[in-house]
CSV table of C-alpha atoms and ligand atoms in Angstrom, one decimal:
chain,number,residue,atom,x,y,z
W,1,MET,CA,-9.7,175.2,146.5
W,2,ASN,CA,-9.3,178.4,148.1
W,3,VAL,CA,-12.9,179.8,149.4
W,4,VAL,CA,-13.5,183.5,148.8
W,5,ARG,CA,-15.9,185.1,151.4
W,6,TYR,CA,-18.1,187.6,149.9
W,7,ARG,CA,-19.3,189.4,153.0
W,8,ALA,CA,-18.3,192.9,151.1
W,9,ALA,CA,-19.7,193.3,147.9
W,10,ALA,CA,-16.5,193.9,146.2
W,11,VAL,CA,-13.6,191.0,146.8
W,12,PRO,CA,-10.5,190.4,144.6
W,13,VAL,CA,-10.4,187.8,142.2
W,14,ASP,CA,-8.8,184.5,143.3
W,15,ARG,CA,-5.4,185.1,140.7
W,16,ALA,CA,-3.1,182.8,142.0
W,17,ARG,CA,-5.7,180.2,141.0
W,18,ARG,CA,-4.7,181.5,137.2
W,19,SER,CA,-1.0,180.2,137.3
W,20,ARG,CA,-2.6,176.9,137.0
W,21,TYR,CA,-3.7,177.7,134.3
W,22,PRO,CA,-1.3,179.1,131.7
W,23,VAL,CA,-4.0,180.7,129.3
W,24,LEU,CA,-7.5,181.0,131.0
W,25,PRO,CA,-9.5,178.2,130.7
W,26,ASP,CA,-13.3,177.7,129.9
W,27,VAL,CA,-15.7,177.4,131.8
W,28,SER,CA,-16.0,173.4,131.0
W,29,ARG,CA,-12.5,173.0,131.8
W,30,LEU,CA,-12.2,174.6,134.7
W,31,VAL,CA,-15.3,173.0,136.0
W,32,LEU,CA,-14.3,169.6,135.5
W,33,THR,CA,-10.9,170.0,137.1
W,34,GLU,CA,-12.1,171.9,140.2
W,35,ARG,CA,-15.6,170.1,140.7
W,36,PRO,CA,-16.7,173.1,143.0
W,37,ASP,CA,-19.4,172.5,145.5
W,38,ASP,CA,-19.8,176.4,145.8
W,39,PRO,CA,-21.4,178.5,143.4
W,40,LEU,CA,-18.5,179.3,141.1
W,41,HIS,CA,-18.5,183.1,139.8
W,42,CYS,CA,-17.1,183.0,136.3
W,43,LEU,CA,-15.5,186.8,135.1
W,44,ARG,CA,-14.9,187.2,131.4
W,45,PRO,CA,-12.4,190.2,131.3
W,46,ARG,CA,-12.1,190.0,128.0
W,47,VAL,CA,-16.3,190.7,127.5
W,48,LEU,CA,-16.2,193.4,129.6
W,49,ALA,CA,-13.4,195.8,127.8
W,50,GLU,CA,-14.8,194.9,124.8
W,51,SER,CA,-18.3,195.9,125.8
W,52,ALA,CA,-16.5,199.3,127.1
W,53,ALA,CA,-14.8,199.6,124.2
W,54,ARG,CA,-18.1,198.9,122.2
W,55,PHE,CA,-20.1,201.5,123.7
W,56,VAL,CA,-17.7,204.4,124.2
W,57,GLU,CA,-17.1,204.1,120.8
W,58,LEU,CA,-20.7,204.4,119.8
W,59,PHE,CA,-21.5,207.1,121.9
W,60,SER,CA,-20.9,210.4,121.5
W,61,GLY,CA,-19.8,211.7,124.6
W,62,ASP,CA,-18.9,210.5,128.4
W,63,VAL,CA,-20.0,207.0,129.3
W,64,LEU,CA,-20.1,206.4,133.1
W,65,TYR,CA,-20.4,203.0,134.4
W,66,ALA,CA,-23.2,202.6,137.4
W,67,VAL,CA,-21.0,200.7,140.0
W,68,LYS,CA,-23.5,199.8,141.8
W,69,CYS,CA,-24.3,197.1,138.6
W,70,ASN,CA,-21.2,195.1,139.7
W,71,PRO,CA,-18.4,196.7,141.5
W,72,GLN,CA,-16.0,194.1,142.1
W,73,PRO,CA,-12.2,195.5,141.2
W,74,ALA,CA,-11.7,192.9,138.8
W,75,VAL,CA,-14.6,194.0,136.7
W,76,LEU,CA,-14.0,197.6,137.3
W,77,ARG,CA,-10.5,197.2,136.5
W,78,ALA,CA,-11.4,195.2,132.7
W,79,LEU,CA,-13.6,198.3,132.1
W,80,TRP,CA,-10.8,200.6,132.5
W,81,LYS,CA,-9.2,198.8,130.1
W,82,GLY,CA,-11.6,199.1,127.6
W,83,GLY,CA,-11.3,202.8,127.8
W,84,LEU,CA,-13.9,203.5,130.0
W,85,ARG,CA,-12.9,206.9,132.3
W,86,HIS,CA,-16.0,208.0,133.6
W,87,PHE,CA,-17.9,206.1,136.8
W,88,ASP,CA,-21.4,206.9,138.4
W,89,ALA,CA,-21.5,206.1,142.1
W,90,ALA,CA,-24.1,206.2,144.1
W,91,SER,CA,-22.8,205.8,147.7
W,92,LEU,CA,-19.8,206.7,149.8
W,93,ASN,CA,-18.6,203.7,149.5
W,94,GLU,CA,-18.6,203.3,145.4
W,95,VAL,CA,-16.7,206.5,145.3
W,96,ARG,CA,-14.0,205.3,147.9
W,97,LEU,CA,-13.9,201.9,145.9
W,98,VAL,CA,-13.6,203.7,142.7
W,99,ARG,CA,-11.1,206.6,143.7
W,100,GLY,CA,-8.4,203.5,145.6
W,101,LEU,CA,-8.3,201.8,142.1
W,102,PHE,CA,-8.3,204.7,139.7
W,103,PRO,CA,-6.5,208.0,140.9
W,104,ALA,CA,-7.6,209.3,137.8
W,105,ALA,CA,-11.4,208.4,137.0
W,106,VAL,CA,-13.8,211.1,136.9
W,107,ILE,CA,-16.4,210.4,139.8
W,108,HIS,CA,-19.9,211.4,139.1
W,109,PHE,CA,-22.1,211.0,142.6
W,110,MET,CA,-25.8,210.3,140.5
W,111,HIS,CA,-28.0,209.4,143.5
W,112,PRO,CA,-30.5,212.4,144.3
W,113,ILE,CA,-31.0,211.6,147.9
W,114,LYS,CA,-27.2,211.5,150.2
W,115,THR,CA,-26.4,212.1,153.5
W,116,ARG,CA,-24.5,215.1,154.5
W,117,SER,CA,-21.2,213.4,155.0
W,118,ALA,CA,-21.3,211.7,151.9
W,119,ILE,CA,-21.3,214.9,149.7
W,120,ARG,CA,-18.7,216.5,152.2
W,121,GLN,CA,-16.8,213.3,151.9
W,122,ALA,CA,-17.0,213.1,148.4
W,123,TYR,CA,-16.0,216.3,147.7
W,124,PHE,CA,-13.7,217.2,149.6
W,125,GLN,CA,-11.5,213.7,150.0
W,126,TYR,CA,-12.2,212.3,147.3
W,127,GLY,CA,-12.3,215.2,144.5
W,128,VAL,CA,-16.3,214.6,143.2
W,129,ARG,CA,-18.0,217.6,142.1
W,130,ASP,CA,-20.7,216.5,140.1
W,131,PHE,CA,-24.0,215.6,142.0
W,132,VAL,CA,-27.6,215.0,140.9
W,133,LEU,CA,-30.4,216.5,142.8
W,134,ASP,CA,-34.1,216.3,142.2
W,135,ALA,CA,-35.4,218.9,145.1
W,136,ALA,CA,-33.8,222.2,146.6
W,137,GLU,CA,-33.5,220.8,149.7
W,138,GLU,CA,-30.6,218.3,148.3
W,139,LEU,CA,-29.0,221.4,146.6
W,140,ASP,CA,-29.1,222.9,150.2
W,141,LYS,CA,-27.2,220.4,151.4
W,142,ILE,CA,-24.7,220.1,148.7
W,143,LEU,CA,-24.2,223.4,149.4
W,144,ALA,CA,-23.9,223.9,152.7
W,145,GLU,CA,-21.7,220.6,152.9
W,146,THR,CA,-19.7,221.9,150.3
W,147,ASP,CA,-18.7,225.3,152.3
W,148,ASP,CA,-20.6,226.5,148.9
W,149,ALA,CA,-18.0,225.5,146.5
W,150,THR,CA,-18.0,227.6,143.4
W,151,ASP,CA,-17.1,224.4,141.2
W,152,LEU,CA,-19.6,222.4,140.8
W,153,GLY,CA,-21.6,220.2,138.3
W,154,LEU,CA,-25.3,220.5,139.6
W,155,ILE,CA,-27.3,217.6,137.5
W,156,VAL,CA,-30.6,218.0,138.0
W,157,ARG,CA,-32.5,214.7,138.3
W,158,LEU,CA,-36.0,214.9,135.6
W,159,ALA,CA,-38.7,212.1,136.3
W,160,LEU,CA,-40.5,210.4,133.5
W,161,PRO,CA,-43.7,209.0,133.4
W,162,LYS,CA,-44.2,205.2,133.8
W,163,GLY,CA,-42.8,203.3,130.7
W,164,LYS,CA,-42.0,199.6,129.5
W,165,ALA,CA,-38.8,198.9,130.9
W,166,VAL,CA,-38.3,195.7,132.8
W,167,TYR,CA,-37.6,197.9,136.0
W,168,ASP,CA,-39.6,200.8,135.9
W,169,LEU,CA,-37.9,203.6,138.1
W,170,SER,CA,-39.9,206.5,138.0
W,171,GLY,CA,-41.8,206.1,141.3
W,172,LYS,CA,-38.7,207.7,143.7
W,173,PHE,CA,-36.8,209.8,141.8
W,174,GLY,CA,-36.7,212.8,139.7
W,175,ALA,CA,-38.2,215.9,139.8
W,176,ALA,CA,-41.5,216.8,137.9
W,177,PRO,CA,-41.4,219.2,135.0
W,178,ASP,CA,-42.3,222.4,136.7
W,179,GLU,CA,-40.0,221.6,139.6
W,180,ALA,CA,-37.2,220.2,137.3
W,181,ALA,CA,-37.4,223.8,135.2
W,182,ALA,CA,-37.4,225.8,138.4
W,183,LEU,CA,-34.2,223.9,140.0
W,184,LEU,CA,-32.4,224.4,136.6
W,185,ARG,CA,-32.8,228.3,137.1
W,186,LYS,CA,-31.2,228.0,140.9
W,187,CYS,CA,-28.5,225.9,139.6
W,188,ARG,CA,-27.4,228.3,137.1
W,189,HIS,CA,-26.8,230.8,139.4
W,190,LEU,CA,-24.5,228.5,142.0
W,191,ALA,CA,-22.5,226.7,139.6
W,192,PRO,CA,-20.5,226.7,136.8
W,193,LYS,CA,-22.1,223.3,135.2
W,194,ILE,CA,-25.6,222.5,135.5
W,195,GLY,CA,-27.3,219.7,133.7
W,196,ILE,CA,-30.4,217.4,133.3
W,197,SER,CA,-30.7,214.1,134.0
W,198,PHE,CA,-32.9,210.8,133.4
W,199,HIS,CA,-33.2,207.1,133.6
W,200,VAL,CA,-35.9,205.7,131.5
W,201,GLY,CA,-35.6,202.5,133.3
W,202,SER,CA,-33.6,199.3,133.3
W,203,GLN,CA,-33.4,196.7,130.5
W,204,CYS,CA,-35.5,198.8,128.8
W,205,LEU,CA,-36.4,197.6,125.2
W,206,GLU,CA,-37.4,200.5,123.1
W,207,PRO,CA,-35.2,203.0,121.4
W,208,GLU,CA,-38.0,205.5,121.4
W,209,ALA,CA,-38.3,205.5,125.4
W,210,TYR,CA,-35.2,207.6,125.0
W,211,GLU,CA,-36.7,210.0,122.4
W,212,ARG,CA,-39.6,210.4,124.2
W,213,ALA,CA,-37.7,211.0,127.8
W,214,LEU,CA,-35.2,213.9,125.8
W,215,ALA,CA,-38.4,215.5,124.1
W,216,LEU,CA,-39.5,215.8,127.8
W,217,ALA,CA,-36.5,217.0,128.8
W,218,GLY,CA,-36.8,219.9,126.0
W,219,GLU,CA,-40.1,221.4,127.2
W,220,VAL,CA,-38.0,221.2,130.8
W,221,LEU,CA,-35.3,223.5,128.9
W,222,ALA,CA,-37.6,225.9,127.2
W,223,MET,CA,-39.8,226.7,130.4
W,224,ALA,CA,-36.6,227.0,132.6
W,225,GLY,CA,-34.6,229.5,129.6
W,226,VAL,CA,-32.0,228.8,130.6
W,227,ASP,CA,-28.4,226.7,128.8
W,228,ILE,CA,-27.0,223.4,130.4
W,229,ASP,CA,-24.1,221.7,129.6
W,230,VAL,CA,-24.9,218.8,130.2
W,231,LEU,CA,-27.4,216.3,129.0
W,232,ASP,CA,-27.1,212.8,130.8
W,233,VAL,CA,-29.8,210.0,129.0
W,234,GLY,CA,-29.1,208.0,131.9
W,235,GLY,CA,-28.5,204.0,132.0
W,236,GLY,CA,-31.3,201.3,130.9
W,237,PHE,CA,-29.8,199.7,127.9
W,238,PRO,CA,-30.6,196.6,127.5
W,239,VAL,CA,-29.0,192.9,126.8
W,240,SER,CA,-30.3,189.6,125.7
W,241,TYR,CA,-32.3,186.6,127.4
W,242,PRO,CA,-33.6,184.0,126.5
W,243,ALA,CA,-37.3,184.6,124.0
W,244,GLU,CA,-35.4,188.7,124.3
W,245,VAL,CA,-33.2,189.7,122.0
W,246,PRO,CA,-33.3,193.5,122.2
W,247,PRO,CA,-33.0,196.1,119.3
W,248,PRO,CA,-29.4,196.5,118.5
W,249,LEU,CA,-27.1,199.4,120.3
W,250,ASP,CA,-26.7,201.2,117.5
W,251,ALA,CA,-30.9,201.6,117.4
W,252,PHE,CA,-30.9,203.0,120.9
W,253,ILE,CA,-27.5,205.4,119.9
W,254,GLU,CA,-29.3,206.8,116.5
W,255,ALA,CA,-32.7,207.3,119.2
W,256,ILE,CA,-30.5,209.6,121.1
W,257,ASP,CA,-29.3,211.4,118.7
W,258,ARG,CA,-32.5,211.7,117.2
W,259,GLY,CA,-34.0,213.4,120.2
W,260,VAL,CA,-30.9,215.2,121.0
W,261,ALA,CA,-31.2,216.8,117.6
W,262,LYS,CA,-34.2,218.4,118.2
W,263,LEU,CA,-33.1,220.3,121.1
W,264,ASN,CA,-30.6,222.7,119.8
W,265,LEU,CA,-28.7,222.8,122.7
W,266,PRO,CA,-25.3,224.7,122.6
W,267,ALA,CA,-22.6,223.8,121.2
W,268,ALA,CA,-20.3,223.1,123.7
W,269,CYS,CA,-23.3,220.8,126.1
W,270,ARG,CA,-21.4,217.1,126.8
W,271,LEU,CA,-23.9,214.2,126.7
W,272,TRP,CA,-23.3,211.5,129.0
W,273,SER,CA,-24.8,208.6,129.4
W,274,GLU,CA,-24.7,205.6,132.7
W,275,PRO,CA,-24.7,202.9,131.3
W,276,GLY,CA,-25.1,198.8,133.7
W,277,ARG,CA,-26.3,196.0,132.8
W,278,ALA,CA,-25.1,196.9,129.1
W,279,LEU,CA,-21.4,197.0,129.9
W,280,ALA,CA,-21.1,194.5,133.0
W,281,ALA,CA,-24.2,191.4,132.5
W,282,PRO,CA,-22.0,189.6,129.5
W,283,GLY,CA,-19.0,189.2,131.3
W,284,GLU,CA,-20.3,187.1,134.2
W,285,SER,CA,-21.6,183.3,135.0
W,286,ILE,CA,-22.5,181.4,137.5
W,287,VAL,CA,-22.0,177.9,137.7
W,288,VAL,CA,-24.2,176.0,140.0
W,289,ARG,CA,-24.2,172.8,141.4
W,290,VAL,CA,-27.7,170.6,141.4
W,291,ILE,CA,-28.1,169.2,144.6
W,292,ALA,CA,-31.2,167.3,144.4
W,293,ARG,CA,-33.9,166.5,141.8
W,294,LYS,CA,-37.0,166.1,143.7
W,295,ASN,CA,-40.9,165.9,141.8
W,296,GLY,CA,-39.4,167.0,138.2
W,297,ALA,CA,-37.5,170.3,140.1
W,298,LEU,CA,-33.8,171.0,140.4
W,299,TYR,CA,-32.4,172.0,144.1
W,300,VAL,CA,-29.2,173.8,143.0
W,301,ASN,CA,-26.9,175.7,145.3
W,302,ASP,CA,-27.2,179.3,144.2
W,303,GLY,CA,-30.8,181.0,144.9
W,304,ILE,CA,-32.5,184.5,145.0
W,305,TYR,CA,-30.7,185.3,148.2
W,306,GLY,CA,-27.5,184.6,145.9
W,307,ALA,CA,-26.8,185.7,142.8
W,308,LEU,CA,-30.4,184.2,141.5
W,309,SER,CA,-32.3,187.6,142.8
W,310,ASP,CA,-33.5,188.8,139.8
W,311,ALA,CA,-35.0,185.3,138.4
W,312,GLY,CA,-37.0,185.0,141.3
W,313,ALA,CA,-40.9,185.6,141.4
W,314,SER,CA,-40.7,189.4,141.5
W,315,ILE,CA,-38.7,189.8,138.1
W,316,GLY,CA,-38.5,186.2,137.1
W,317,PHE,CA,-35.9,186.7,134.5
W,318,ARG,CA,-35.1,183.5,132.4
W,319,PHE,CA,-31.3,183.6,132.0
W,320,PRO,CA,-29.5,181.2,129.7
W,321,VAL,CA,-28.3,178.3,130.7
W,322,ARG,CA,-25.9,175.2,129.8
W,323,LEU,CA,-25.6,171.7,131.5
W,324,ILE,CA,-22.0,170.7,132.2
W,325,GLY,CA,-22.7,166.9,132.6
W,326,ALA,CA,-20.9,165.6,136.0
W,327,ASP,CA,-19.1,162.5,133.8
W,328,GLY,CA,-18.1,164.8,130.8
W,329,GLY,CA,-20.1,162.9,128.7
W,330,GLU,CA,-22.5,163.4,126.2
W,331,ARG,CA,-26.2,163.9,127.7
W,332,ASN,CA,-29.8,163.3,125.8
W,333,ASP,CA,-30.3,165.9,123.1
W,334,GLU,CA,-33.8,166.2,124.0
W,335,LEU,CA,-34.4,169.5,126.7
W,336,ARG,CA,-37.1,169.6,129.1
W,337,ALA,CA,-38.3,172.9,130.9
W,338,PHE,CA,-37.2,172.6,134.5
W,339,GLU,CA,-37.6,174.8,137.1
W,340,PHE,CA,-35.0,175.6,139.8
W,341,PHE,CA,-34.8,175.9,144.2
W,342,GLY,CA,-32.6,177.8,145.9
W,343,PRO,CA,-30.4,176.4,149.2
W,344,THR,CA,-32.3,178.3,151.5
W,345,CYS,CA,-35.0,177.3,153.7
W,346,ASP,CA,-36.6,179.7,152.4
W,347,SER,CA,-40.2,178.5,150.5
W,348,ALA,CA,-40.0,182.0,148.2
W,349,ASP,CA,-36.5,181.1,147.3
W,350,ARG,CA,-37.4,179.2,143.9
W,351,MET,CA,-37.2,180.1,140.4
W,352,LYS,CA,-39.6,179.0,138.3
W,353,GLY,CA,-37.3,180.0,134.9
W,354,PRO,CA,-38.4,177.5,132.6
W,355,PHE,CA,-35.1,176.8,132.2
W,356,LEU,CA,-34.4,174.4,129.3
W,357,LEU,CA,-31.9,171.8,130.2
W,358,PRO,CA,-31.2,168.1,128.9
W,359,ALA,CA,-34.1,165.9,129.9
W,360,ASP,CA,-31.6,163.7,132.0
W,361,THR,CA,-30.2,166.6,134.0
W,362,ARG,CA,-28.9,164.9,137.5
W,363,GLU,CA,-28.0,165.6,140.8
W,364,GLY,CA,-24.4,166.1,141.2
W,365,ASP,CA,-23.7,168.0,137.5
W,366,TRP,CA,-23.4,171.7,137.1
W,367,ILE,CA,-25.6,174.2,135.5
W,368,GLU,CA,-23.4,177.4,133.8
W,369,ILE,CA,-26.1,180.8,133.8
W,370,GLY,CA,-25.2,183.8,132.1
W,371,GLN,CA,-25.7,187.1,131.8
W,372,LEU,CA,-25.5,187.1,135.4
W,373,GLY,CA,-22.5,189.9,135.6
W,374,ALA,CA,-25.2,193.0,136.2
W,375,TYR,CA,-26.9,192.5,139.5
W,376,GLY,CA,-26.1,188.8,140.1
W,377,THR,CA,-23.1,189.6,142.6
W,378,ALA,CA,-24.0,192.7,143.9
W,379,LEU,CA,-26.8,191.7,145.4
W,380,ARG,CA,-25.7,188.6,147.3
W,381,THR,CA,-26.7,187.8,150.3
W,382,GLY,CA,-24.8,185.7,153.4
W,383,PHE,CA,-28.5,184.3,154.6
W,384,ASN,CA,-28.8,180.6,155.7
W,385,GLY,CA,-24.8,180.6,155.5
W,386,PHE,CA,-24.7,180.3,151.5
W,387,ASP,CA,-22.5,182.7,151.2
W,388,GLN,CA,-19.2,181.0,150.1
W,389,THR,CA,-18.3,181.3,146.2
W,390,LEU,CA,-15.5,181.2,144.2
W,391,THR,CA,-14.3,183.9,142.1
W,392,VAL,CA,-12.6,182.9,138.8
W,393,GLU,CA,-11.3,184.8,135.5
W,394,VAL,CA,-12.3,183.0,131.8
W,395,GLU,CA,-11.6,183.1,128.4
W,396,ASP,CA,-14.5,181.8,126.3
W,397,ARG,CA,-17.5,183.9,124.8
W,398,PRO,CA,-20.7,184.4,127.0
W,399,LEU,CA,-23.6,182.5,126.9
W,400,LEU,CA,-25.5,184.9,125.3
W,401,GLU,CA,-24.3,187.7,122.7
W,402,THR,CA,-26.4,191.0,122.6
W,403,PRO,CA,-26.6,192.3,119.3
W,404,GLY,CA,-24.5,195.5,118.5
W,405,TYR,CA,-21.7,194.3,120.9
W,406,LEU,CA,-19.6,192.1,119.3
W,407,PRO,CA,-15.9,193.5,118.9
W,408,ALA,CA,-14.8,194.5,115.6
W,409,ALA,CA,-13.0,191.5,114.7
W,410,MET,CA,-16.0,189.4,115.2
W,411,ARG,CA,-18.5,191.5,113.7
W,412,ALA,CA,-16.4,191.2,110.3
W,413,ALA,CA,-15.9,187.7,110.3
R,501,LIG,C1,-29.0,202.2,138.6
R,501,LIG,C2,-29.1,203.4,137.9
R,501,LIG,C3,-28.0,203.0,136.6
R,501,LIG,C4,-27.8,201.7,135.3
R,501,LIG,O1,-29.0,201.2,135.0
R,501,LIG,P1,-28.8,200.3,134.1
R,501,LIG,O2,-30.4,200.0,133.8
R,501,LIG,O3,-27.9,199.0,134.8
R,501,LIG,O4,-27.9,200.7,133.0
R,501,LIG,C5,-28.0,204.5,135.8
R,501,LIG,N1,-27.8,205.7,136.1
R,501,LIG,C6,-28.9,205.4,137.5
R,501,LIG,C7,-29.1,207.2,138.4
R,501,LIG,C8,-29.1,203.8,138.2
R,501,LIG,O5,-29.7,204.2,139.1
């Protein structure tokens, strides 16, 4: 079995493996044939393409995929196949990666704080024209490093008050309303395209959060007294986790449409969104192996320094799980709540869950953990030597569906 080293975030999928399976296999069949001792990353290209297609279909504007969420080329290609053409890059490496794969992609540099060299290379070598900023100093950098270009898109990131999203992003980025208004006025004299962006926080469960953010954007626009060409509602769109089924995507789209309708924007103003999690999460699961069962806890071969950092103490997500018994046979129907320990020597490498699995789960079994397409692989480290993984493409449905994302054929059924 070939081992793919994950030192870089983006590693090509082992396509050779596909030749052994005339159609893409399902996870159980693959695991019981390959019996992997390293974490097995299972990509679902069809699911990724479907979620991109669904978002592009429902959102009335441009959909920018937030590349940081999962930058694997196989993921980016699947989203492209689903009709996605715009990318939210936050570093020069992400810009380079996307441009290398898709010469025709529209790449937007959406990190408010950039190095001078990244701005210069993005503009001159990779054709990036849109840059986000949240301070006058960053605007000066952008102008200086693009040699005072006159074809820029300058997007002002607005700070939002702390919301109820699972990950709050309000502390680090964004201009206060009066600063944002002053920046917009300044940008209007400098660029043919200007706009406002915000981010409500990741895994945002309240559609109304977008409406509130849009109302704040409206106040900033009134203060600025200038017209904008772009209104970017950011990312934050949620997916299902066990015990947390979010409102359907339509509810978020409707809230955005209501919020936008109140703003009296110029007819030519484009709407943008920057989903990451919503597109990527269902597209990858990880199969871990039970190395030991001790004192009722399961010691598995991946953890918080691998793809499971969001299951650790600080975030504590409960991901969907499914047992693939080592003997391939039936197991106890009785479920038990387990906690996981990861493979490194750090005692913080612990995932409380609880994860519900058959009570007789034991050493040698595998556990498929779902919804890890977002911020799973992307956050993997090589700590303690546990950087070896395998990546395969599979065909089956994800462990959990998120309301609103089923493809048309399945919705009708
Ligand atoms: C991380 C990020 C996103 C994606 O957020 P999700 O919650 O994954 O949708 C979008 N825009 C910006 C600026 C980000 O930093």
